[in-house]
Tab-separated table of C-alpha atoms in Angstrom:
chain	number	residue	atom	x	y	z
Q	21	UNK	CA	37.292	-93.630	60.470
Q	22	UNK	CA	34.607	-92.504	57.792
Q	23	UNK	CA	34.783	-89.509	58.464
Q	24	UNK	CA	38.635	-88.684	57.595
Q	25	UNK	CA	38.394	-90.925	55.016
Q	26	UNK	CA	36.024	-88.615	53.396
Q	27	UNK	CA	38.046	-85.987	54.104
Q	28	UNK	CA	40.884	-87.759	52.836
Q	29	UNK	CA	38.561	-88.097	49.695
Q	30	UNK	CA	37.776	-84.413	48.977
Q	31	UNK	CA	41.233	-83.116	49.894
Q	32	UNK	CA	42.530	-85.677	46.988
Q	33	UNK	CA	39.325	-84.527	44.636
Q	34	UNK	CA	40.359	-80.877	45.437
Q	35	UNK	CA	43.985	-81.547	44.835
Q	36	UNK	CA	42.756	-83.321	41.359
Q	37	UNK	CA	40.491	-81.102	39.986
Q	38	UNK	CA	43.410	-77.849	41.130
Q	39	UNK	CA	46.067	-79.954	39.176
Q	40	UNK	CA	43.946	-79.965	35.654
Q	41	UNK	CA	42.562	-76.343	35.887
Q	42	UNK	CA	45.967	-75.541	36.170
Q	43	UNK	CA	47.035	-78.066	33.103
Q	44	UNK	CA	44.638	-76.577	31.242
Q	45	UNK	CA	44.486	-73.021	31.727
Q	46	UNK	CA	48.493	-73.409	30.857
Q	47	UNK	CA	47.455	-74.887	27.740
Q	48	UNK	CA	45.367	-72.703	26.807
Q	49	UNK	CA	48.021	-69.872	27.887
Q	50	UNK	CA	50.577	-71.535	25.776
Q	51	UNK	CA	48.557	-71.308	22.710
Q	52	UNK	CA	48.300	-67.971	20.045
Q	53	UNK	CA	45.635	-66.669	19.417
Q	54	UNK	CA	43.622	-67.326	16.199
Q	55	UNK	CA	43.313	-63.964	14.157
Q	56	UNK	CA	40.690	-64.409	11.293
Q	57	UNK	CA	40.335	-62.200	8.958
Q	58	UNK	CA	36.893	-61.555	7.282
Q	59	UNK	CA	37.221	-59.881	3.881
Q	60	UNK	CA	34.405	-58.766	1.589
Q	61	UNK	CA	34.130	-56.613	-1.733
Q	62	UNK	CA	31.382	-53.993	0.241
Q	63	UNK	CA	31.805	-50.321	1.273
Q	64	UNK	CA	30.959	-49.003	4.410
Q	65	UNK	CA	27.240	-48.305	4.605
Q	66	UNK	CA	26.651	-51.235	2.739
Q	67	UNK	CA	24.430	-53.884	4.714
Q	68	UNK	CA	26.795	-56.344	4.169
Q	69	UNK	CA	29.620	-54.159	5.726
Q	70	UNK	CA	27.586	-53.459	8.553
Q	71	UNK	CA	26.568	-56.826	9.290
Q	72	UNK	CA	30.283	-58.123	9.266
Q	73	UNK	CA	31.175	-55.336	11.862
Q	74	UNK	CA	28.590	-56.900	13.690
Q	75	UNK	CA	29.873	-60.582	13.422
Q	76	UNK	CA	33.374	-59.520	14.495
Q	77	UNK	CA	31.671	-57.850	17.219
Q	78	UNK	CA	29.773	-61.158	18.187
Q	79	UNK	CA	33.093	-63.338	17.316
Q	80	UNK	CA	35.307	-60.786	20.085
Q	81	UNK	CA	32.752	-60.533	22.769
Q	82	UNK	CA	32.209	-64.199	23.272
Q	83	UNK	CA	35.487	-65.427	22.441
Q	84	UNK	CA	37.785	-66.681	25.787
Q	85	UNK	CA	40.753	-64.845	24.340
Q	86	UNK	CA	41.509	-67.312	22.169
Q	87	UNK	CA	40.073	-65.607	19.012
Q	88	UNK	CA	40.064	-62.166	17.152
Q	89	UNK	CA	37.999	-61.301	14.899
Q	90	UNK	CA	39.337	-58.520	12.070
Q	91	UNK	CA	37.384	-57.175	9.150
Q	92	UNK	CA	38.931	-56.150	5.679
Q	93	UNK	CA	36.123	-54.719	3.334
Q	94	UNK	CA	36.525	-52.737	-0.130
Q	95	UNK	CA	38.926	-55.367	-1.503
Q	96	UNK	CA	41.542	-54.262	0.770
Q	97	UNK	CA	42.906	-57.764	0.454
Q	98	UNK	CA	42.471	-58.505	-3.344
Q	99	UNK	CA	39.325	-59.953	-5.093
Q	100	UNK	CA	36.912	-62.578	-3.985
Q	101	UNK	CA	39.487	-65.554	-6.081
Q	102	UNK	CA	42.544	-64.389	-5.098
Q	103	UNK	CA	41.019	-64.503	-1.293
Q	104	UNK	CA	39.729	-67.965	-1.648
Q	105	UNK	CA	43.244	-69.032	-3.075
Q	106	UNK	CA	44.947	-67.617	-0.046
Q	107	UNK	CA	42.414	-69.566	2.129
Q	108	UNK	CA	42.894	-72.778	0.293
Q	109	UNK	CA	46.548	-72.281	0.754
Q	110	UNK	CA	45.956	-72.227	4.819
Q	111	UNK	CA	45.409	-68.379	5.378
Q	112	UNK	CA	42.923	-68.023	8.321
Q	113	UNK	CA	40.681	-66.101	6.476
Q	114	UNK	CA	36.592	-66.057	5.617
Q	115	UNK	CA	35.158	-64.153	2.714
Q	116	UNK	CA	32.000	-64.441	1.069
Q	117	UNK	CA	30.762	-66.101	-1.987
Q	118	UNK	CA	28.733	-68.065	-3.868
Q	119	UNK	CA	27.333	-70.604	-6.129
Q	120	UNK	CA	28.972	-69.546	-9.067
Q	121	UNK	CA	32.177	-69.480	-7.838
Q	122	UNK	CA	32.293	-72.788	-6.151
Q	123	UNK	CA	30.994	-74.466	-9.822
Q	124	UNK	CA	34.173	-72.994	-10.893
Q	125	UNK	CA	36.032	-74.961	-7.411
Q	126	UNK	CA	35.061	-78.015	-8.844
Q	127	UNK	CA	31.704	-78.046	-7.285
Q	128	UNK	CA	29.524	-77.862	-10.572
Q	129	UNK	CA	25.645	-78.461	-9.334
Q	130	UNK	CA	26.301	-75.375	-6.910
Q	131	UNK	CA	26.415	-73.187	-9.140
Q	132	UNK	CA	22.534	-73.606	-10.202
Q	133	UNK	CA	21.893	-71.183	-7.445
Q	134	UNK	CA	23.388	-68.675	-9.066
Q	135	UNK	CA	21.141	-69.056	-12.202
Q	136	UNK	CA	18.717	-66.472	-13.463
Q	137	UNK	CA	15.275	-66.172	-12.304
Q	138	UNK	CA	15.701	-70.117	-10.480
Q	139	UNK	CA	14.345	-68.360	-7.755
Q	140	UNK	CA	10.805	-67.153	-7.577
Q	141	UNK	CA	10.961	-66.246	-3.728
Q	142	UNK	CA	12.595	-65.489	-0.730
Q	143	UNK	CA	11.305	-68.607	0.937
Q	144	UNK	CA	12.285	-70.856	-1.938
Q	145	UNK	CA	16.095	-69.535	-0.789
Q	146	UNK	CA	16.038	-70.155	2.489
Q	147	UNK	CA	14.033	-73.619	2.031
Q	148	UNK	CA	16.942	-74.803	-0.524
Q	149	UNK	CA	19.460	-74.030	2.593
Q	150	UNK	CA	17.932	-76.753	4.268
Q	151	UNK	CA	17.596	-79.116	2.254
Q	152	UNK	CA	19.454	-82.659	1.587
Q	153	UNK	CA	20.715	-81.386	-1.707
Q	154	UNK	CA	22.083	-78.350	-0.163
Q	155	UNK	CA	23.714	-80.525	2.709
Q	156	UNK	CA	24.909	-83.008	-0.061
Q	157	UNK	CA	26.896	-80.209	-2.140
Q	158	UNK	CA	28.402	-78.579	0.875
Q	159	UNK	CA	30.005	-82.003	1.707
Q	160	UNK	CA	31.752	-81.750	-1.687
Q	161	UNK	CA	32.810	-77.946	-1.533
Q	162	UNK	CA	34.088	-78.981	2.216
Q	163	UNK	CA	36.222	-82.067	0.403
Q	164	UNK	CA	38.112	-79.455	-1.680
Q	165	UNK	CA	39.067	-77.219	0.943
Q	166	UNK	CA	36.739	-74.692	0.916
Q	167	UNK	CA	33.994	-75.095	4.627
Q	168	UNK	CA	30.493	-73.186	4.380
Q	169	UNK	CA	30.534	-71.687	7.405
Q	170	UNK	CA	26.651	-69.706	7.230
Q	171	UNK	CA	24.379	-69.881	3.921
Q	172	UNK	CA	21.321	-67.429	5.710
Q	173	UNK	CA	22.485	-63.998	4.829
Q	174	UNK	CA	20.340	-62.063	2.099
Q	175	UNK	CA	22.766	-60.382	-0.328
Q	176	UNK	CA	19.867	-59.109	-1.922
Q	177	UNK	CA	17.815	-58.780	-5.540
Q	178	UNK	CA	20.421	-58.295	-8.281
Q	179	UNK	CA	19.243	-55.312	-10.728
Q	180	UNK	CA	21.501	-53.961	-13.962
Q	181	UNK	CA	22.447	-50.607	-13.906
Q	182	UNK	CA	23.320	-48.951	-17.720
Q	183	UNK	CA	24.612	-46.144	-19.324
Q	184	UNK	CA	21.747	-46.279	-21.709
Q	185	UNK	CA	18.150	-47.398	-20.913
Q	186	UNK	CA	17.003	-50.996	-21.402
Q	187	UNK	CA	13.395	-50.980	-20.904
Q	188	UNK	CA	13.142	-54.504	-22.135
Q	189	UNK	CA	15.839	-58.075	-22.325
Q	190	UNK	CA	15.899	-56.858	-25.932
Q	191	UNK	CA	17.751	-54.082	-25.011
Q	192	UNK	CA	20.426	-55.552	-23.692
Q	193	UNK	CA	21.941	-57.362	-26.803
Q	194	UNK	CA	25.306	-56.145	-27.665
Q	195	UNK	CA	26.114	-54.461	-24.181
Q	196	UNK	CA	29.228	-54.982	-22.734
Q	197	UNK	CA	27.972	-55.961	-18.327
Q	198	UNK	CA	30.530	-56.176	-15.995
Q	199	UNK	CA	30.118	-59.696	-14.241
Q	200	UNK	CA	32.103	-61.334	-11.645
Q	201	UNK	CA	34.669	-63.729	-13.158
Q	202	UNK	CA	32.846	-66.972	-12.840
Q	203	UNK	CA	30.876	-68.911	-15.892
Q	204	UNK	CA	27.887	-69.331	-14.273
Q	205	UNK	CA	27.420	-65.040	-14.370
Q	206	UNK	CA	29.001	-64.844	-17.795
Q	207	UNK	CA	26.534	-67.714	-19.159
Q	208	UNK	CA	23.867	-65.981	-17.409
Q	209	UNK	CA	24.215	-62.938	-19.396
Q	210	UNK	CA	25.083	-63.951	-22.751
Q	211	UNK	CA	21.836	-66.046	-23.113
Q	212	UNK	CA	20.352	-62.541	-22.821
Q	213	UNK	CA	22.596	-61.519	-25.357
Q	214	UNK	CA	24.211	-59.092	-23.455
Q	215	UNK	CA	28.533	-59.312	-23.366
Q	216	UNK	CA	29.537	-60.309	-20.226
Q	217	UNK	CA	32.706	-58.708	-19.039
Q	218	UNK	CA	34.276	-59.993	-16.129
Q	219	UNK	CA	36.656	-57.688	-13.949
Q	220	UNK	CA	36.966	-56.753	-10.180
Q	221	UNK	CA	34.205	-54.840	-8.442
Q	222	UNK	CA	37.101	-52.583	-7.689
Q	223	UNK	CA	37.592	-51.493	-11.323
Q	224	UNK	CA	33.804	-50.722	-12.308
Q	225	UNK	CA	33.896	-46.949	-12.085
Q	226	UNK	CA	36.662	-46.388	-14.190
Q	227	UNK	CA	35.496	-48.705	-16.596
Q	228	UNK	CA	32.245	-47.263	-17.089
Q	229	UNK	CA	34.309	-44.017	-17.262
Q	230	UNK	CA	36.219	-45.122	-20.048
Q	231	UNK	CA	33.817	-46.879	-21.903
Q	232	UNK	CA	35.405	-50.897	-20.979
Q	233	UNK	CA	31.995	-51.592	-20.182
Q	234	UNK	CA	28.012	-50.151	-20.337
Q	235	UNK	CA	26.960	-51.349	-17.148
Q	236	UNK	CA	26.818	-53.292	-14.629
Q	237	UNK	CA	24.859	-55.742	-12.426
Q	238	UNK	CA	24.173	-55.775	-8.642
Q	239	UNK	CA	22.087	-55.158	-5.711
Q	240	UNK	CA	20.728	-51.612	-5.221
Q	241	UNK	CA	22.678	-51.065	-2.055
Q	242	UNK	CA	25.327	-52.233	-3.576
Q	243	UNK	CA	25.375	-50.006	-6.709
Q	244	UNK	CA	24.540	-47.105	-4.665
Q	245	UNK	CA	27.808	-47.462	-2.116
Q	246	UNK	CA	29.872	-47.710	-5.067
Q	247	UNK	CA	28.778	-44.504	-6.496
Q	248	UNK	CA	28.569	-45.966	-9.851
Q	249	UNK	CA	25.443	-44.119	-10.524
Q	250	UNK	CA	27.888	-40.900	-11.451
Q	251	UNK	CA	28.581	-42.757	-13.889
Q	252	UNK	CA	25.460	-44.367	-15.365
Q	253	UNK	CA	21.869	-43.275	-14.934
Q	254	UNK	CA	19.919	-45.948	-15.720
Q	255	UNK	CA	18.651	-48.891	-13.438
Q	256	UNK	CA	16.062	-51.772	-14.525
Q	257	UNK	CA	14.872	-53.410	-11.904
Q	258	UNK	CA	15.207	-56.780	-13.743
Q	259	UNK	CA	16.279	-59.181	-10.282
Q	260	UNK	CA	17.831	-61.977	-12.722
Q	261	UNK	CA	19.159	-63.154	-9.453
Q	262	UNK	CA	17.545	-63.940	-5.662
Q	263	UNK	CA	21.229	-63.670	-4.482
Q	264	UNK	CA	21.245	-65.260	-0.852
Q	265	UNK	CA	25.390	-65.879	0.034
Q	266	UNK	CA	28.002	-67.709	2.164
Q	267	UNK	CA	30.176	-67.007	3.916
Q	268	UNK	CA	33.541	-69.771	3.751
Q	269	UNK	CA	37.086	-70.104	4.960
Q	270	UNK	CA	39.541	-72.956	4.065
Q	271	UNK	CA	38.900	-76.592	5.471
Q	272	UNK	CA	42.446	-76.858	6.754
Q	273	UNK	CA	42.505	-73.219	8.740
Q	274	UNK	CA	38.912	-75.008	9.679
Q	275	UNK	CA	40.253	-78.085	10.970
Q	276	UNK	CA	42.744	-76.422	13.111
Q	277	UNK	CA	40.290	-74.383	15.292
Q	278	UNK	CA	38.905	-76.189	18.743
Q	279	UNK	CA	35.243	-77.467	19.069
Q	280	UNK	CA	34.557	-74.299	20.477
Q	281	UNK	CA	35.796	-71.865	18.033
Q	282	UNK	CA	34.381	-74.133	15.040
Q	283	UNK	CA	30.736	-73.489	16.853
Q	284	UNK	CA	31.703	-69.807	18.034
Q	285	UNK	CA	32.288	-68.820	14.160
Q	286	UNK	CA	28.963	-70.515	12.405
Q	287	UNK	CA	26.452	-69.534	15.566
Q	288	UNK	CA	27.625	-65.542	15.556
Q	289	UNK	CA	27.716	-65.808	11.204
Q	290	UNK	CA	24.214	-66.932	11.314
Q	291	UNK	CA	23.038	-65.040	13.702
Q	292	UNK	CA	24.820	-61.550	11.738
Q	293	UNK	CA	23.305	-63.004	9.093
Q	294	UNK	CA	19.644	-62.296	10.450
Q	295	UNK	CA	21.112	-58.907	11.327
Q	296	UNK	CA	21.887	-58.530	8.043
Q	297	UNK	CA	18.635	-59.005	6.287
Q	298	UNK	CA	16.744	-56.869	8.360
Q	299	UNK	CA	18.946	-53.728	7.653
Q	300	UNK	CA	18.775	-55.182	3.673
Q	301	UNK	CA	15.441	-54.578	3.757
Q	302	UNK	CA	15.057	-51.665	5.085
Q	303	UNK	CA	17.994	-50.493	2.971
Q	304	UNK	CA	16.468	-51.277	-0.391
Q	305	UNK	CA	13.391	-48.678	-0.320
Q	306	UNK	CA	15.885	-45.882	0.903
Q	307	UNK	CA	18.206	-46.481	-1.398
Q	308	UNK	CA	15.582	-46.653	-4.204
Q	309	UNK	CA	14.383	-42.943	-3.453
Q	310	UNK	CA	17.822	-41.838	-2.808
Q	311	UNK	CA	18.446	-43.160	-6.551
Q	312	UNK	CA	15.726	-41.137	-7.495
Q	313	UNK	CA	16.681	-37.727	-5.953
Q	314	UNK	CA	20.100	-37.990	-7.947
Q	315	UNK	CA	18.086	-38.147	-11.101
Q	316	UNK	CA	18.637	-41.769	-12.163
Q	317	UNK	CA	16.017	-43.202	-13.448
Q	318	UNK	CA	14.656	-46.413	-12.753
Q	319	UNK	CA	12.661	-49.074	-14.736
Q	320	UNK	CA	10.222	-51.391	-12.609
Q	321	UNK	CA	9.398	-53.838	-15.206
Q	322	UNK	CA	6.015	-54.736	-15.927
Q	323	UNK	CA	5.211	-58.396	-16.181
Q	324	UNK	CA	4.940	-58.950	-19.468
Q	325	UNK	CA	8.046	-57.460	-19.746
Q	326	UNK	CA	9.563	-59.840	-16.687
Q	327	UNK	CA	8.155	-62.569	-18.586
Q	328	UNK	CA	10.236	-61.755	-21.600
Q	329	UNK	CA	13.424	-62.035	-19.423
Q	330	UNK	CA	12.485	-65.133	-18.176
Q	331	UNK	CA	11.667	-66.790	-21.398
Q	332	UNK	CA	14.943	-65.670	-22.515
Q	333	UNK	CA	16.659	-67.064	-19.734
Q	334	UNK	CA	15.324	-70.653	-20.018
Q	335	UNK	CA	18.022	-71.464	-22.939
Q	336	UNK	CA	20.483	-70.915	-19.786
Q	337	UNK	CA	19.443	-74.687	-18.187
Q	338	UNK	CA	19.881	-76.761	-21.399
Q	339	UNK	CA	23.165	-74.790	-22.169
Q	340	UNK	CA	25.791	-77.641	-24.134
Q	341	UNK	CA	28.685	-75.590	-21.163
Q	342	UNK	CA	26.381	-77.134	-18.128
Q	343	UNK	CA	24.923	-80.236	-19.463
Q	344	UNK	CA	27.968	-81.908	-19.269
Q	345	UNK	CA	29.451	-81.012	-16.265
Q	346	UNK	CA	25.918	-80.940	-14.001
Q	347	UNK	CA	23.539	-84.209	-12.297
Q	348	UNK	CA	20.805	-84.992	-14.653
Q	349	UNK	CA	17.599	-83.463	-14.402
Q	350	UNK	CA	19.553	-80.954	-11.886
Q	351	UNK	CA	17.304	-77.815	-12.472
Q	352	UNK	CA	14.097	-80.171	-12.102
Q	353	UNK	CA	15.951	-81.644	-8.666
Q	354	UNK	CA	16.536	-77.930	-7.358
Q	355	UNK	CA	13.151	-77.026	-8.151
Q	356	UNK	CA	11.872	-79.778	-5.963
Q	357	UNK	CA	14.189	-78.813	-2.811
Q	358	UNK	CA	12.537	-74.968	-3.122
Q	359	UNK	CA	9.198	-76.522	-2.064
């Protein structure tokens, strides 16, 4: 008698466990699958670009199916804002950003991290990242709409590149620098008395052509894959900025993604993201030589010289535009999370 009814037992366990594969699997069938579409101002070459062809990669190899990964660089699909609008409109997309723009999302304290010379290491970055404070702000970015999906990846040293020389912060006063169109960048350049001109990344070239603007800031890899160097021959290695970035996508396209593809999408960004800053860094000292052999000519700041950007940048934390809007004592707090 036991022994049928323990067959009787693993006939009806068999029968059990066949009748919710098969529920399952025909949910799973039944469902479309998720296309996400990761767009990016880089050109091919760039680090960046190459370490989103590797998260794709990493997305479509260990997806079930359910998932496909597509990448968009260059702008294809419009700037950096009008991406993040589309995303907080539902659009299953991820681009990358950062501080500056999410002070402008209603976010303000993020956008310290875009502030110049905050930063006086690498280390400082990527102990910020893990911080309460850090955790704190990306609970409020995540309440209007926009989720940080990976914060690890090294965009790189940010550098101004000029039609004519600056040698020293006093040289910049008067020049019209392309800046992304956030306040944080504009702020950050006017309090070196520069003119901060915001436009596209797409639209640089031509506007050095034509005279709209006299330079430009970015990371060397950056400037170099946009061939903006045809256009303007001088590059001081100022690094106003430690630019580490994020990668986001909309909190409701977020919310509609299983367990699975929620962990799938932040484990493979991070770990592109270590991808990434290995190729940065060896990008940065080929890039500078390459820089070189095309006869531009570049300025490594001594640092008395560094010192006098830095002093100059200072007014930028007690600005009247930030004081209102930011925590109290918010540089002082950042400061504190570096360490």
């Amino acid at each position: 008698m036991k022994k049928i009814t323990c067959v009787m037992v693993l006939i009806l366990s068999i029968v059990v466990s066949s009748s919710v594969f098969a529920s399952g699997a025909s949910e799973t069938a039944g469902k479309e699958k998720v296309v996400v579409r990761i767009c990016h101002e880089n050109n091919p070459g760039e680090p960046i670009y190459q370490a989103v062809e590797k998260w794709a990669e990493l997305i479509n190899e260990r997806t079930d199916g359910s998932m496909e990964a597509q990448t968009f660089p260059s702008s294809q699909l419009g700037s950096k804002n009008d991406v993040i609008d589309q995303m907080l409109a539902g659009e299953s997309m991820i681009t990358l950003a950062d501080g500056a723009f999410y002070a402008d999302r209603g976010v303000p304290d993020f956008g310290i991290v875009f502030g110049p010379y905050l930063f006086e290491s690498w280390d400082e970055c990527w102990t910020l990242i893990e911080s309460d404070w850090y955790a704190q702000q990306s609970k409020k970015l995540e309440a209007k709409g926009i989720k940080l999906l990976s914060s690890n990846w090294k965009f790189g040293d940010r550098h101004t590149i000029t039609k004519d020389p600056v040698n020293r912060v006093e040289d910049l006063k008067g020049m019209k620098i392309r800046v992304p169109n956030n306040e944080i960048q504009v702020k950050g350049f006017e309090v070196l008395d520069a003119v901060p001109t915001p436009m596209s990344f797409g639209d640089v070239y031509t506007a050095l052509q034509q005279g709209t603007i006299d330079g430009l800031e970015n990371t060397l890899p950056v400037l170099y894959g946009a061939k903006v160097a045809e256009v303007a021959k001088n590059i001081i290695l100022d690094g106003h900025v430690k630019n580490f970035t994020t990668w986001i996508c909309g909190t409701e396209f977020f919310n509609t993604l299983t367990d699975e593809q929620k962990e799938l999408l932040i484990s493979t960004a991070n770990e592109a993201g270590l991808y990434n800053n290995k190729i940065y860094d060896e990008s940065v000292e080929q890039v500078k030589k390459q820089f070189i052999a095309d006869g531009i000519t570049i300025v490594e700041p001594s640092e008395e010289v560094m010192e006098g950007f830095r002093n100059k940048a200072k007014a930028f934390y007690t600005l009247d535009t930030f004081s209102s809007k930011w925590s109290p004592n918010l540089y002082e707090t950042v400061r504190e999370a570096c360490k």
